[in-house]
Coordinates of C-alpha atoms and ligand atoms in Angstrom, one line a residue:
M1 CA 7.7 13.7 4.8
D2 CA 10.8 15.4 3.5
K3 CA 12.9 13.9 6.3
L4 CA 11.5 10.4 5.6
V5 CA 12.1 10.6 1.8
S6 CA 15.7 11.7 2.4
L7 CA 16.3 8.9 4.9
C8 CA 14.8 6.5 2.4
K9 CA 17.3 7.5 -0.2
R10 CA 20.3 7.9 2.2
R11 CA 19.8 4.5 3.8
G12 CA 18.7 2.6 0.7
F13 CA 15.0 2.1 1.1
V14 CA 13.7 3.9 -2.0
F15 CA 15.4 5.6 -4.9
Q16 CA 13.9 7.6 -7.7
S17 CA 13.6 5.5 -10.8
S18 CA 16.3 6.1 -13.4
E19 CA 17.6 9.0 -11.3
I20 CA 20.7 9.6 -13.3
Y21 CA 18.5 10.7 -16.3
G22 CA 16.5 13.0 -14.1
G23 CA 14.0 10.4 -12.9
L24 CA 10.7 9.1 -14.2
N25 CA 7.6 10.5 -12.6
G26 CA 5.5 8.0 -10.8
A27 CA 8.1 5.2 -10.7
W28 CA 10.4 4.3 -7.8
D29 CA 13.1 1.7 -7.1
Y30 CA 13.4 -0.2 -3.9
G31 CA 16.9 -0.3 -2.5
P32 CA 18.6 -3.0 -0.4
L33 CA 16.6 -2.3 2.7
G34 CA 13.4 -1.3 0.9
V35 CA 13.3 -4.6 -0.9
E36 CA 13.6 -6.5 2.4
L37 CA 10.9 -4.5 4.0
L38 CA 8.6 -4.9 1.0
R39 CA 9.2 -8.6 0.9
N40 CA 8.5 -9.0 4.6
L41 CA 5.3 -7.0 4.2
K42 CA 4.2 -9.2 1.3
E43 CA 5.2 -12.3 3.1
A44 CA 3.1 -11.2 6.2
W45 CA 0.1 -10.6 3.9
W46 CA 0.6 -13.9 2.1
K47 CA 0.8 -15.9 5.3
E48 CA -2.2 -14.1 6.8
M49 CA -4.4 -14.7 3.7
T50 CA -3.3 -18.0 2.3
Y51 CA -2.4 -20.0 5.4
R52 CA -6.1 -20.9 5.7
S53 CA -7.8 -24.0 4.4
N54 CA -10.2 -22.0 2.2
I55 CA -7.8 -19.7 0.3
E56 CA -5.6 -20.6 -2.6
G57 CA -2.8 -18.5 -4.2
I58 CA -2.2 -17.6 -7.8
D59 CA 0.3 -15.6 -9.9
A60 CA -1.4 -14.5 -13.2
A61 CA 0.3 -12.8 -16.1
I62 CA 0.4 -9.0 -16.3
L63 CA -0.7 -9.1 -20.0
M64 CA -4.1 -10.5 -20.5
H65 CA -6.4 -10.9 -23.5
P66 CA -7.8 -7.4 -24.3
R67 CA -11.4 -8.6 -24.1
T68 CA -10.7 -9.0 -20.4
W69 CA -10.7 -5.2 -20.0
E70 CA -13.8 -4.8 -22.1
A71 CA -15.6 -7.3 -19.9
S72 CA -14.3 -5.7 -16.7
G73 CA -15.6 -2.3 -17.8
H74 CA -12.1 -0.7 -17.7
V75 CA -12.0 0.2 -21.4
E76 CA -15.2 2.2 -21.0
N77 CA -15.1 3.3 -17.4
F78 CA -11.6 3.4 -16.1
T79 CA -11.2 7.1 -16.8
D80 CA -10.5 10.2 -14.8
P81 CA -11.6 13.7 -15.9
M82 CA -8.6 15.8 -16.9
V83 CA -8.0 19.5 -17.6
D84 CA -4.9 21.3 -19.0
C85 CA -3.8 24.8 -18.4
K86 CA -3.6 26.5 -21.8
Q87 CA -0.9 28.9 -20.5
C88 CA 1.7 26.6 -18.8
K89 CA 0.5 23.2 -20.1
S90 CA 0.2 21.7 -16.6
R91 CA -2.2 18.8 -16.5
Y92 CA -4.6 18.1 -13.6
R93 CA -7.1 15.5 -12.6
L94 CA -10.2 17.6 -12.2
D95 CA -11.4 16.1 -8.9
I96 CA -8.0 16.5 -7.3
L97 CA -7.8 20.1 -8.6
F98 CA -11.1 20.8 -6.8
E99 CA -10.1 18.8 -3.7
E100 CA -6.9 20.6 -3.1
L101 CA -8.3 24.1 -3.3
S102 CA -8.2 25.9 0.0
V103 CA -11.5 27.1 1.5
K104 CA -10.3 30.7 0.9
K105 CA -9.9 30.0 -2.8
Q106 CA -13.2 28.2 -2.9
K107 CA -14.9 31.2 -1.3
E108 CA -13.2 33.6 -3.8
A109 CA -14.4 31.5 -6.7
L110 CA -18.0 31.2 -5.4
R111 CA -18.2 34.9 -4.7
E112 CA -17.0 35.8 -8.2
M113 CA -19.4 33.3 -9.7
E114 CA -22.4 34.6 -7.9
P115 CA -21.7 38.1 -6.6
G116 CA -23.5 38.9 -3.3
K117 CA -24.6 35.4 -2.5
Y118 CA -21.6 34.4 -0.4
E119 CA -20.8 37.7 1.3
G120 CA -20.8 37.9 5.1
Q121 CA -20.0 35.3 7.7
Q122 CA -20.4 32.0 6.0
R123 CA -18.6 29.2 8.0
D124 CA -15.8 27.2 6.3
E125 CA -17.9 24.0 6.3
V126 CA -20.8 25.8 4.6
I127 CA -18.5 27.1 1.9
A128 CA -16.8 23.8 1.4
D129 CA -20.1 22.0 1.2
E130 CA -21.5 24.5 -1.3
F131 CA -18.3 24.2 -3.4
R132 CA -18.4 20.4 -3.4
K133 CA -22.0 20.4 -4.6
K134 CA -21.1 22.8 -7.4
T135 CA -18.2 20.6 -8.5
E136 CA -20.5 17.6 -8.6
T137 CA -23.3 19.2 -10.5
A138 CA -21.6 21.8 -12.7
P139 CA -17.8 21.4 -12.7
G140 CA -17.5 23.2 -16.1
V141 CA -19.1 26.3 -14.6
I142 CA -16.6 26.7 -11.8
L143 CA -13.4 26.1 -13.9
P144 CA -13.2 29.7 -15.4
F145 CA -13.1 31.1 -11.9
L146 CA -10.1 29.1 -10.7
N147 CA -6.4 29.9 -10.9
C148 CA -3.9 27.4 -12.3
P149 CA -1.9 26.1 -9.2
N150 CA 1.3 26.2 -11.3
C151 CA 1.3 29.5 -13.2
G152 CA -1.5 31.3 -11.3
N153 CA -3.5 32.3 -14.4
K154 CA -7.2 32.4 -14.0
G155 CA -9.6 31.0 -16.6
S156 CA -6.9 29.2 -18.4
F157 CA -8.2 25.7 -18.2
T158 CA -9.4 23.6 -21.1
E159 CA -12.8 21.8 -20.8
A160 CA -12.6 18.6 -18.9
R161 CA -12.2 15.4 -20.9
K162 CA -12.0 11.8 -20.1
F163 CA -8.7 10.1 -19.9
N164 CA -8.3 6.3 -19.7
L165 CA -5.7 5.3 -17.2
M166 CA -4.7 2.0 -18.7
F167 CA -1.3 1.8 -20.3
K168 CA -1.5 0.4 -23.8
T169 CA 1.1 -1.6 -25.7
F170 CA 1.2 -4.1 -28.6
V171 CA 1.9 -7.8 -28.8
G172 CA 4.2 -8.7 -31.6
P173 CA 6.0 -6.4 -34.1
V174 CA 3.0 -4.8 -35.7
E175 CA 1.6 -1.8 -33.8
D176 CA -2.0 -1.8 -35.0
S177 CA -5.3 -1.9 -33.1
S178 CA -5.7 -5.6 -33.5
N179 CA -2.5 -6.1 -31.5
V180 CA -3.3 -3.8 -28.6
V181 CA -2.9 -5.2 -25.1
Y182 CA -2.9 -3.4 -21.7
L183 CA -0.7 -3.5 -18.7
R184 CA -3.2 -4.7 -16.0
P185 CA -4.5 -1.8 -13.9
E186 CA -5.5 -4.2 -11.1
T187 CA -4.5 -7.8 -10.3
A188 CA -8.2 -8.8 -9.7
Q189 CA -9.1 -9.7 -13.2
G190 CA -6.4 -12.4 -13.4
I191 CA -8.2 -14.1 -10.5
F192 CA -11.7 -13.8 -11.9
V193 CA -10.8 -15.4 -15.2
N194 CA -9.1 -18.2 -13.4
F195 CA -11.9 -18.8 -10.9
L196 CA -13.0 -22.2 -12.3
N197 CA -9.4 -23.3 -13.1
V198 CA -8.4 -22.8 -9.4
Q199 CA -11.7 -24.2 -8.0
G200 CA -11.5 -27.3 -10.1
S201 CA -7.8 -28.0 -9.6
S202 CA -7.8 -27.4 -5.9
R203 CA -11.2 -29.0 -5.3
Q204 CA -12.3 -26.0 -3.3
K205 CA -15.9 -25.6 -2.5
I206 CA -17.7 -22.3 -2.1
P207 CA -17.1 -20.2 -0.1
F208 CA -13.4 -19.9 -0.8
G209 CA -10.9 -17.3 -1.9
I210 CA -8.0 -16.7 -4.3
A211 CA -5.1 -14.4 -3.4
Q212 CA -2.5 -12.8 -5.5
I213 CA 0.3 -10.3 -5.2
G214 CA 1.6 -8.5 -8.3
K215 CA 2.3 -5.4 -10.2
A216 CA -0.4 -3.1 -11.5
F217 CA 0.0 0.0 -13.8
R218 CA -2.1 3.1 -14.0
N219 CA -1.2 6.1 -16.1
E220 CA -2.2 8.5 -13.3
I221 CA -2.6 12.1 -14.4
N222 CA -1.0 13.4 -11.3
T223 CA 1.4 11.3 -9.3
K224 CA 2.0 12.5 -5.8
N225 CA 3.2 12.1 -2.3
F226 CA 6.1 9.8 -2.8
L227 CA 4.8 6.2 -3.1
F228 CA 1.2 7.1 -2.5
R229 CA 0.0 7.6 -6.1
T230 CA 2.4 6.1 -8.6
R231 CA 2.1 4.8 -12.2
E232 CA 3.6 1.4 -11.4
F233 CA 2.8 -0.2 -8.1
E234 CA 2.1 -3.5 -6.4
Q235 CA -1.2 -4.9 -5.1
M236 CA -2.1 -7.6 -2.7
E237 CA -5.6 -8.8 -3.5
M238 CA -7.9 -11.5 -2.3
Q239 CA -11.2 -12.3 -4.0
F240 CA -13.6 -14.4 -1.9
F241 CA -16.3 -16.3 -3.8
C242 CA -19.5 -16.9 -1.9
K243 CA -23.1 -17.8 -2.4
P244 CA -25.4 -14.8 -3.1
G245 CA -27.3 -14.0 0.0
T246 CA -24.3 -14.8 2.2
D247 CA -22.2 -12.0 0.8
E248 CA -23.0 -9.4 3.5
E249 CA -21.8 -11.7 6.3
H250 CA -18.5 -12.4 4.4
F251 CA -18.1 -8.7 3.7
E252 CA -18.3 -7.9 7.4
Y253 CA -15.9 -10.8 8.3
W254 CA -13.3 -9.6 5.9
R255 CA -13.6 -6.0 6.9
E256 CA -12.8 -7.0 10.5
Q257 CA -9.9 -9.3 9.5
R258 CA -8.3 -6.7 7.3
M259 CA -8.4 -3.9 9.9
K260 CA -7.0 -6.3 12.5
W261 CA -4.0 -7.2 10.3
Y262 CA -2.7 -3.6 10.2
V263 CA -3.0 -3.3 13.9
S264 CA -1.2 -6.6 14.4
L265 CA 1.7 -5.2 12.5
G266 CA 2.0 -2.2 14.8
M267 CA -0.3 0.4 13.3
P268 CA -2.1 2.2 16.2
A269 CA -5.9 1.9 15.8
D270 CA -6.3 5.7 16.1
R271 CA -4.2 6.1 13.0
L272 CA -6.6 4.0 10.9
Q273 CA -10.2 4.6 10.0
W274 CA -13.0 3.3 7.8
H275 CA -14.3 5.4 4.9
R276 CA -17.6 4.1 3.5
H277 CA -18.3 5.0 -0.2
E278 CA -21.5 6.8 -0.4
P279 CA -24.2 4.8 -2.4
G280 CA -24.1 7.4 -5.3
K281 CA -20.3 7.2 -5.5
L282 CA -19.8 3.4 -5.7
A283 CA -17.7 1.9 -8.5
H284 CA -19.7 0.5 -11.3
Y285 CA -19.3 -3.1 -10.0
A286 CA -19.9 -2.5 -6.3
K287 CA -22.8 -3.1 -4.0
D288 CA -21.0 -1.8 -0.9
A289 CA -17.4 -0.5 -0.4
Y290 CA -15.2 0.6 2.5
D291 CA -11.7 1.9 2.4
I292 CA -9.2 1.5 5.2
E293 CA -7.5 4.8 5.6
F294 CA -4.2 5.6 7.2
K295 CA -3.3 9.0 8.7
F296 CA -0.4 10.2 6.5
P297 CA 1.4 13.5 7.2
F298 CA -0.7 15.0 4.3
G299 CA -4.0 13.7 5.7
W300 CA -6.1 10.5 5.6
G301 CA -5.4 8.3 2.6
E302 CA -6.8 4.9 1.4
I303 CA -4.4 2.0 1.8
E304 CA -6.9 -0.8 1.1
G305 CA -10.4 -1.3 -0.3
V306 CA -12.9 -3.9 0.8
H307 CA -15.6 -4.2 -1.8
N308 CA -18.7 -6.3 -2.3
R309 CA -18.4 -6.8 -6.1
T310 CA -21.6 -8.9 -6.4
D311 CA -21.7 -11.3 -9.4
Y312 CA -20.7 -8.4 -11.7
D313 CA -17.3 -9.7 -12.7
L314 CA -18.1 -13.4 -13.3
T315 CA -21.3 -12.5 -15.2
R316 CA -19.5 -10.1 -17.5
H317 CA -16.7 -12.6 -18.2
E318 CA -19.3 -15.2 -19.0
E319 CA -21.0 -12.8 -21.3
F320 CA -17.8 -11.7 -23.1
S321 CA -16.1 -15.1 -23.3
G322 CA -19.1 -17.2 -24.0
K323 CA -17.8 -19.6 -21.3
S324 CA -19.9 -20.5 -18.2
M325 CA -18.5 -19.0 -15.0
K326 CA -21.1 -20.6 -12.9
Y327 CA -20.5 -22.8 -9.9
F328 CA -22.3 -26.1 -9.4
D329 CA -22.9 -27.1 -5.8
E330 CA -22.7 -30.9 -5.6
R331 CA -24.5 -31.0 -2.3
T332 CA -27.5 -28.9 -3.1
K333 CA -27.4 -29.5 -6.9
E334 CA -27.7 -25.8 -7.4
K335 CA -25.9 -23.8 -10.1
F336 CA -25.2 -20.2 -9.5
T337 CA -22.9 -17.3 -10.2
P338 CA -20.9 -16.5 -7.0
Y339 CA -20.7 -13.1 -5.4
I340 CA -17.3 -11.8 -4.8
I341 CA -15.9 -10.0 -1.7
E342 CA -12.7 -8.3 -2.5
T343 CA -9.9 -7.2 -0.2
S344 CA -7.6 -5.0 -2.3
A345 CA -4.5 -3.6 -0.6
G346 CA -1.7 -1.7 -2.1
A347 CA 1.7 -3.3 -1.3
S348 CA 3.6 -0.1 -2.2
R349 CA 1.1 2.2 -0.5
S350 CA 1.0 0.1 2.7
F351 CA 4.8 0.0 2.5
M352 CA 4.8 3.8 2.7
A353 CA 2.2 3.8 5.5
F354 CA 4.4 1.4 7.5
L355 CA 7.4 3.6 6.9
V356 CA 5.5 6.7 8.0
N357 CA 4.1 4.9 11.0
A358 CA 7.6 3.7 12.1
Y359 CA 9.4 7.0 11.7
A360 CA 10.2 8.7 15.1
E361 CA 12.6 11.2 16.5
E362 CA 13.2 11.3 20.2
E363 CA 15.7 12.5 22.9
A364 CA 18.0 9.7 24.0
R365 CA 20.9 9.6 26.4
T366 CA 24.4 8.9 25.0
A367 CA 27.0 6.6 26.8
E368 CA 28.5 9.8 28.1
G369 CA 25.2 10.8 29.7
D370 CA 24.4 13.7 27.3
M371 CA 21.1 14.0 25.6
E372 CA 20.9 13.7 21.8
L373 CA 18.2 13.4 19.1
R374 CA 17.9 9.8 17.8
T375 CA 16.0 8.9 14.7
L376 CA 14.4 5.5 14.7
M377 CA 12.1 3.3 12.7
R378 CA 9.8 1.4 15.0
F379 CA 9.1 -1.4 12.6
H380 CA 7.4 -4.4 13.9
P381 CA 10.2 -7.0 14.2
S382 CA 8.7 -9.2 11.5
L383 CA 8.7 -6.3 9.0
A384 CA 12.2 -4.9 9.9
P385 CA 14.6 -5.3 7.0
I386 CA 17.5 -6.4 9.3
K387 CA 16.6 -8.4 12.4
S388 CA 19.8 -8.1 14.3
A389 CA 23.1 -6.3 14.1
I390 CA 26.2 -7.9 15.7
F391 CA 29.0 -5.9 17.2
P392 CA 32.3 -6.7 18.8
L393 CA 32.8 -4.1 21.6
V394 CA 36.4 -3.6 20.5
N395 CA 38.4 -5.0 17.6
R396 CA 40.7 -7.1 19.8
D397 CA 40.9 -9.8 22.5
G398 CA 39.1 -12.3 20.3
M399 CA 35.9 -10.4 20.3
P400 CA 35.7 -10.0 16.5
E401 CA 36.2 -13.7 16.0
L402 CA 33.3 -14.5 18.5
A403 CA 31.1 -11.9 16.9
R404 CA 31.8 -13.3 13.4
K405 CA 30.9 -16.8 14.6
I406 CA 27.6 -15.5 16.0
E407 CA 26.9 -13.8 12.6
A408 CA 27.7 -17.0 10.7
D409 CA 25.4 -19.0 12.9
L410 CA 22.5 -16.6 12.6
R411 CA 22.9 -15.7 8.9
P412 CA 21.3 -18.8 7.3
H413 CA 18.1 -18.1 9.4
L414 CA 17.9 -14.3 9.7
R415 CA 18.9 -11.2 7.9
V416 CA 21.8 -9.9 10.1
F417 CA 24.4 -7.2 9.8
Y418 CA 28.0 -7.1 11.2
D419 CA 29.4 -3.8 12.2
D420 CA 32.7 -3.1 13.9
S421 CA 33.3 0.5 13.0
G422 CA 33.0 3.5 15.4
A423 CA 31.8 3.7 19.0
V424 CA 29.0 1.2 20.0
G425 CA 26.6 4.2 20.6
R426 CA 27.1 5.3 17.0
R427 CA 26.5 1.8 15.8
Y428 CA 23.3 1.6 17.8
R429 CA 22.1 4.9 16.2
R430 CA 22.8 3.6 12.7
Q431 CA 20.7 0.5 13.4
D432 CA 17.9 2.5 15.0
E433 CA 17.6 4.6 11.9
I434 CA 16.9 1.6 9.7
G435 CA 14.7 -0.1 12.3
T436 CA 16.8 -3.1 13.4
P437 CA 15.0 -4.4 16.4
Y438 CA 18.0 -6.1 18.2
C439 CA 21.7 -5.3 18.5
V440 CA 24.0 -8.0 19.9
T441 CA 27.3 -6.9 21.5
V442 CA 30.2 -9.2 22.2
D443 CA 32.1 -7.8 25.2
S444 CA 34.6 -9.0 27.8
Q445 CA 32.0 -10.9 29.7
T446 CA 31.3 -12.9 26.6
L447 CA 34.9 -14.2 26.8
Q448 CA 34.1 -15.5 30.3
D449 CA 30.6 -16.9 30.1
Q450 CA 29.6 -16.9 26.4
T451 CA 26.7 -14.5 27.0
V452 CA 26.1 -11.4 24.9
T453 CA 24.3 -8.1 25.4
V454 CA 21.1 -7.9 23.4
R455 CA 19.8 -4.3 23.2
E456 CA 16.2 -3.7 22.2
R457 CA 15.6 -0.8 19.8
D458 CA 12.5 1.0 21.2
S459 CA 13.1 0.6 24.9
M460 CA 16.9 0.5 24.6
V461 CA 16.8 -2.0 27.5
Q462 CA 19.7 -4.5 27.5
E463 CA 19.7 -8.1 28.7
R464 CA 22.3 -10.9 28.6
V465 CA 21.5 -13.9 26.5
A466 CA 23.6 -17.1 26.0
S467 CA 25.1 -16.8 22.6
D468 CA 24.0 -20.3 21.6
K469 CA 20.4 -19.4 22.5
L470 CA 20.2 -16.3 20.3
L471 CA 18.4 -18.0 17.4
S472 CA 15.5 -19.3 19.5
Y473 CA 15.5 -16.0 21.4
F474 CA 15.1 -14.0 18.2
S475 CA 12.6 -16.4 16.7
T476 CA 10.3 -16.0 19.7
K477 CA 10.6 -12.3 19.8
I478 CA 10.1 -11.8 16.1
N479 CA 7.1 -14.0 15.7
H480 CA 5.3 -13.2 18.9
S481 CA 5.8 -9.5 19.5
Ligands
GAP501 N1 -9.3 -4.4 -7.6 C1 -9.8 -3.2 -7.0 C2 -8.9 -2.1 -7.0 O1 -7.9 -2.1 -7.7 P1 -8.5 0.3 -6.0 O2 -9.1 1.0 -4.9 O3 -8.4 1.0 -7.3 O4 -9.2 -1.1 -6.2 C3 -6.7 -0.9 -4.5 O5 -7.0 -0.1 -5.6 C4 -5.5 -0.4 -3.7 O6 -4.4 -0.3 -4.7 C5 -5.6 1.0 -3.1 O7 -6.2 0.9 -1.9 C6 -4.1 1.4 -3.1 O8 -3.6 0.9 -1.9 C7 -3.5 0.7 -4.3 N2 -3.4 1.7 -5.4 C8 -4.3 2.0 -6.3 N3 -3.9 3.0 -7.1 C9 -2.6 3.2 -6.8 C10 -1.5 4.1 -7.3 N4 -1.7 4.8 -8.4 N5 -0.3 4.1 -6.6 C11 -0.1 3.3 -5.5 N6 -1.1 2.4 -5.1 C12 -2.3 2.4 -5.7

């Protein structure tokens, strides 16, 4: 991870937010290459989800009427249990504090809590299971036996208390409770409250979906792992409205579609898995829920949730707004509250997963025949920030002029990069490191027959292509690989 984070900064993918002031925890800035990758990722999702006859797009405001969040249950339920260390003032999300404890520490705590009971040869799984049960039934009893991960003091934690993750602010100049608004903690609610606006204006019939990409904000107690858990992030959500009774079939359909999407963009199937939420641990709105998890260097982590939200959201908004959220089926003359199947992906978190997935180091042969380590980003060509780099082999004999012409011809259609400095091998390595799938070199043969060398990033195989056919060559490669 450290190598990736440093490459991200050095090559302009991701910078720490307001770094010159020491940074702001949980916020990151996307640099010139990062913003291209993020846009390509969002574009791929947008095309995948909305280039269908039964899905419409929307871009709702971040600030919404505060009643929205009462209706959604966020004011009451969007909380995490939090503890503070009384000695060093570090703050922890209780479930994460428990989760991150090694089995050795769990064993020590259990033994101290109940002397004699955990002596002997208990297997790690037995201890972990026993510890998990205790954290679920009596978290307060365990706390005094744990050390603070920061200062090491034992028994220094406060009692757990609930902390609401929504960021609060005020509309207008007066900062009183009647002017409170929240930065949305999910994009979903902007879709639910617009359900009938979109349905009526687009003349969609159920079943149909509404998709949205946008920022969301959560005042996470512990941010961590680079872009994985941040306070400001982007989501790509689609809410599919269907008739009750058909929800399970749509749920299965969307689960399949969403998993396929990650694989189609180059994630190996064995680096992805489903995690089903146990019935007792479902969110307050869900009938069934699965996470798509990606294997990060620090372990499996959720990148997208697929949830059966039932009619909870529309029923609640109807109750709190006093406006009907029911759908009238002209054909059957039935009136009902649709069920919602949600696919909720993190754009920022998937961005990180695609970065991690692409990062590779391998031995490669130099032009002189020696072996050297090359770092490369194996991005799917449609995600790669720069699609092609263009090099003149040498800076004379008319090669720069020809290379500049190729650059000018391609630039209106593709993000390209011109580089004429250093040996060609070095130029290849610089492009490998940022994931550019194709490098074009203008050489002496180009002067004879107008063909160029195109070198593919992963295989390093080179082929000759007519310079006036490059655009169609790239379009085919980028869209169909
Ligand atoms: N509307 C449902 C919803 O928001 P969620 O599981 O809380 O569900 C969906 O979030 C996705 O949003 C997650 O799978 C993750 O990719 C992303 N996400 C959630 N919290 C995040 C955070 N603090 N930082 C980065 N991404 C986050």
